[in-house]
mmCIF file of C-alpha atoms in Angstrom:
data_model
loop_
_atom_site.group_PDB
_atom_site.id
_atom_site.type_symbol
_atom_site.label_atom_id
_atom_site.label_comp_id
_atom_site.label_asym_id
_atom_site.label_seq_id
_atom_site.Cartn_x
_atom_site.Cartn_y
_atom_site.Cartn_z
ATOM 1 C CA UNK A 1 -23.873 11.651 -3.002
ATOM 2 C CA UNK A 2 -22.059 8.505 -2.223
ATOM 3 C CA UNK A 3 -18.539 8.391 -0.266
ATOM 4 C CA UNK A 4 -15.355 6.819 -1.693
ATOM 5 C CA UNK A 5 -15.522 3.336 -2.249
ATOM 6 C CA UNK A 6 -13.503 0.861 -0.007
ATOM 7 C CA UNK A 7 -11.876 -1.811 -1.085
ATOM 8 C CA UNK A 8 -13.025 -5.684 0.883
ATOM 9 C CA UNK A 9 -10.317 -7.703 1.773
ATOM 10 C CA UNK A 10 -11.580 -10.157 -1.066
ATOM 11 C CA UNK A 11 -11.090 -7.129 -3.634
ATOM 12 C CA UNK A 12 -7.739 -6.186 -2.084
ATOM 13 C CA UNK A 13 -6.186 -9.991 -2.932
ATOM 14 C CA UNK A 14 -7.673 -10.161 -5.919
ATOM 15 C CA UNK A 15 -5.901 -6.859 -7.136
ATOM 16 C CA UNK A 16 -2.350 -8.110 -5.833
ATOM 17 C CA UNK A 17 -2.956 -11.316 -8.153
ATOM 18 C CA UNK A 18 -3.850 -8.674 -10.968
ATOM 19 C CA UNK A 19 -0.709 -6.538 -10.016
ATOM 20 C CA UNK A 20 1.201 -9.377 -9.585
ATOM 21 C CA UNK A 21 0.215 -10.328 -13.500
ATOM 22 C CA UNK A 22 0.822 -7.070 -14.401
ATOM 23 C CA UNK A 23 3.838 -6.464 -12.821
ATOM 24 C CA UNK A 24 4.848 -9.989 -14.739
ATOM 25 C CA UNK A 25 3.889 -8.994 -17.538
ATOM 26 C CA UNK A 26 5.711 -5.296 -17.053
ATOM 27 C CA UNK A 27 9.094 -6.923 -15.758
ATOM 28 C CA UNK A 28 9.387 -10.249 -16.894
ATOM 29 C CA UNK A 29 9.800 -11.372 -13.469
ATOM 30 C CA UNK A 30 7.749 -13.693 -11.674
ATOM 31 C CA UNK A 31 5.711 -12.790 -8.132
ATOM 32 C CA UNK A 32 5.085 -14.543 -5.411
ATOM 33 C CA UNK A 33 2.853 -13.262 -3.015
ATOM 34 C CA UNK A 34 2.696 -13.327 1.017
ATOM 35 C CA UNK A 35 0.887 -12.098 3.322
ATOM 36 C CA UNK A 36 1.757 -11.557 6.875
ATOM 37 C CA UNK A 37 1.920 -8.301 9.141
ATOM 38 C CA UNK A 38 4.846 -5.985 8.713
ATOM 39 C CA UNK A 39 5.860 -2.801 10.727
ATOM 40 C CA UNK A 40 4.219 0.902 9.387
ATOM 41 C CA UNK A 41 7.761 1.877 9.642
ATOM 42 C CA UNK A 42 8.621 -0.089 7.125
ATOM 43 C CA UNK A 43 6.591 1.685 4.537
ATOM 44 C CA UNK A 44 7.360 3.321 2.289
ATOM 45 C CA UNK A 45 4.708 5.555 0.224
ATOM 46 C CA UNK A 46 5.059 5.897 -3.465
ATOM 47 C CA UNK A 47 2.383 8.412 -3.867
ATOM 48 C CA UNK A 48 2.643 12.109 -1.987
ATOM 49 C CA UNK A 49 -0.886 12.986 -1.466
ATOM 50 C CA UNK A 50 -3.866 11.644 0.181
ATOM 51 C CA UNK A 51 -7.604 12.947 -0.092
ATOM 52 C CA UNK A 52 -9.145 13.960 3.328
ATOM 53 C CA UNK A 53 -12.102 13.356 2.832
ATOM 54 C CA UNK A 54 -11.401 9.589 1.787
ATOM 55 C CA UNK A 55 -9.091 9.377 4.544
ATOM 56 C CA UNK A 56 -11.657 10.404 7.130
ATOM 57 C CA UNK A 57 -14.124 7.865 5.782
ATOM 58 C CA UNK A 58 -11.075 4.794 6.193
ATOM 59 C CA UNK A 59 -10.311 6.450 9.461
ATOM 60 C CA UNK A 60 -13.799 5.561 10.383
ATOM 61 C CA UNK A 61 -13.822 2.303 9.241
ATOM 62 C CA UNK A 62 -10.881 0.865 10.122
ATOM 63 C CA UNK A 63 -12.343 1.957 14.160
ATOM 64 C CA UNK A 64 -15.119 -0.689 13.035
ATOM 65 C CA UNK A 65 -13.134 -3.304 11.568
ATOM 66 C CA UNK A 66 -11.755 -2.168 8.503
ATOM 67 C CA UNK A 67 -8.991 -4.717 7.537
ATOM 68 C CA UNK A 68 -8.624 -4.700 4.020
ATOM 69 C CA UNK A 69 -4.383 -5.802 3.613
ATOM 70 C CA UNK A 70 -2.811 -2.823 1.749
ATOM 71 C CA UNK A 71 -0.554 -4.181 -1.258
ATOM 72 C CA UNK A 72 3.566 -3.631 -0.774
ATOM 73 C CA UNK A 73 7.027 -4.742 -3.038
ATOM 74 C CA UNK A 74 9.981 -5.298 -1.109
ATOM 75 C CA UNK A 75 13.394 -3.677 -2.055
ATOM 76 C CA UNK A 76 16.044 -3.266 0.612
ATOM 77 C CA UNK A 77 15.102 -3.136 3.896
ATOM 78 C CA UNK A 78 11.954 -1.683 2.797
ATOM 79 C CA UNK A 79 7.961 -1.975 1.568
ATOM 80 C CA UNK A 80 6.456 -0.024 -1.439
ATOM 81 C CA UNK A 81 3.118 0.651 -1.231
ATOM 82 C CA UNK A 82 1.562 -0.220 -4.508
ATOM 83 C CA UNK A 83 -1.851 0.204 -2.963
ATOM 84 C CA UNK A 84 -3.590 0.943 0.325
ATOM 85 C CA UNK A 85 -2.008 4.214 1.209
ATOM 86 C CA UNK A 86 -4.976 5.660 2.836
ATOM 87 C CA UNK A 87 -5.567 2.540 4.593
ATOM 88 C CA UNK A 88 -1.406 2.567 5.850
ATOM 89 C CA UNK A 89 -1.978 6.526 6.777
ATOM 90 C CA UNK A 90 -4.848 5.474 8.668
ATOM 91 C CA UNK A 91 -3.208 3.310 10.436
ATOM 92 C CA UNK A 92 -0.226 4.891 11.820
ATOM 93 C CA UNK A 93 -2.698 7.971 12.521
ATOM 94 C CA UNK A 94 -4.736 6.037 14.995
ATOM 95 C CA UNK A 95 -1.279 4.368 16.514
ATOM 96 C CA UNK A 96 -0.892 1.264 15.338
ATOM 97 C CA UNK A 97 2.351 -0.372 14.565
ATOM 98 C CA UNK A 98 1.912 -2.828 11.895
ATOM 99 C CA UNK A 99 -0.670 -3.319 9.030
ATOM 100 C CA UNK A 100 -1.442 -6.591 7.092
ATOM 101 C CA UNK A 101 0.008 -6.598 3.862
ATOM 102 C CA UNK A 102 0.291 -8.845 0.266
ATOM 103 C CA UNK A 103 3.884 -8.808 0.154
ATOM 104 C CA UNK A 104 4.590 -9.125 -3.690
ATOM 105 C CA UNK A 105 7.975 -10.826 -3.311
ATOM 106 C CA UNK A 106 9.910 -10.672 -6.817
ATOM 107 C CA UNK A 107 11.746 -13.724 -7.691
ATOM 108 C CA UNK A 108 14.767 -11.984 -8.988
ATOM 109 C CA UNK A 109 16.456 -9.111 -7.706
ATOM 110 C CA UNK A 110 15.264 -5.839 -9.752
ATOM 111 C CA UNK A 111 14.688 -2.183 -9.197
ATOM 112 C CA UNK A 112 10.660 -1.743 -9.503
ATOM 113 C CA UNK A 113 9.352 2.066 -10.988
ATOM 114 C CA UNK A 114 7.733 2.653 -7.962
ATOM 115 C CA UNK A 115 10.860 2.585 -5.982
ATOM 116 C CA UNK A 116 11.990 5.057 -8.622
ATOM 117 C CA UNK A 117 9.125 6.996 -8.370
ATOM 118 C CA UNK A 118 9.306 7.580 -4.527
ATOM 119 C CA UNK A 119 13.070 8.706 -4.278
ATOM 120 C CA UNK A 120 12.033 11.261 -7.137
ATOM 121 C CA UNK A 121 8.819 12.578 -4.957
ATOM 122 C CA UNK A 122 11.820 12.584 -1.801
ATOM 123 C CA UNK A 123 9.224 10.330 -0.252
ATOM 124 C CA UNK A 124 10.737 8.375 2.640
ATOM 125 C CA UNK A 125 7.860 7.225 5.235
ATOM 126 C CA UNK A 126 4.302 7.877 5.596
ATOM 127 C CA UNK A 127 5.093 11.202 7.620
ATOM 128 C CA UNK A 128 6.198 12.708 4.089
ATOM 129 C CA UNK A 129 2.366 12.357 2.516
ATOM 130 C CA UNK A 130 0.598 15.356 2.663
ATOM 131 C CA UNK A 131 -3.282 15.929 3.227
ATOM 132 C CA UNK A 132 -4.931 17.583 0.409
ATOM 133 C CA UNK A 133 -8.723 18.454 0.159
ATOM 134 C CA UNK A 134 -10.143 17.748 -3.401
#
């Protein structure tokens, strides 16, 4: 049996060019993306469950080097995690402050689903995601 695959930094800005076209494609508004370190309290998670044993595996790997960026949307004075919640849990679990992200910045003010979908979950920060063996 093989463990949960991780995604390589390579993979991980490669998929926020695909969301990015997506998202375009989805919204009709263009993205430009940045990447630069932002603060874990900044996060906001758009999904409320994580798998353990994934998590443990990314826990472990981010103590060897694991860097893969996670992928965020800014609205307000906040970041949506599109992708690399694990990786964000991780993380702030093991006391860090800030994680590298691909900051999808939308050039035009608009509300994205995810946003939508995270006030609906009453998700908030990354101490609202709960642990959940599969």
């Amino acid at each position: 049996m093989s463990g949960p695959h991780l995604i390589t930094r390579e993979e991980a800005l490669r998929r926020a060019e695909r969301i990015a076209q997506e998202y375009r494609a989805l919204y009709g508004v263009e993205f430009e993306p940045e990447r630069r370190f932002i603060s874990l309290s900044s996060l906001v998670p758009t999904q409320a469950q994580l798998n353990e044993a994934k998590l443990i595996v990314v826990l472990q790997e981010i103590k060897h080097g694991y860097d893969a960026p996670v992928i965020v949307i800014p609205y307000g004075e906040k970041y949506y995690i599109v992708d690399g919640h694990h990786r964000a849990f991780a993380l702030w679990k093991l006391g860090f402050g800030e994680v590298e992200a691909v900051i999808l910045r939308p050039g035009r003010d608009f509300i994205p689903g995810i946003v939508r979908t995270a006030e609906k979950s009453g998700l908030k920060s990354l101490t609202d995601i709960k642990i959940v063996r599969d």
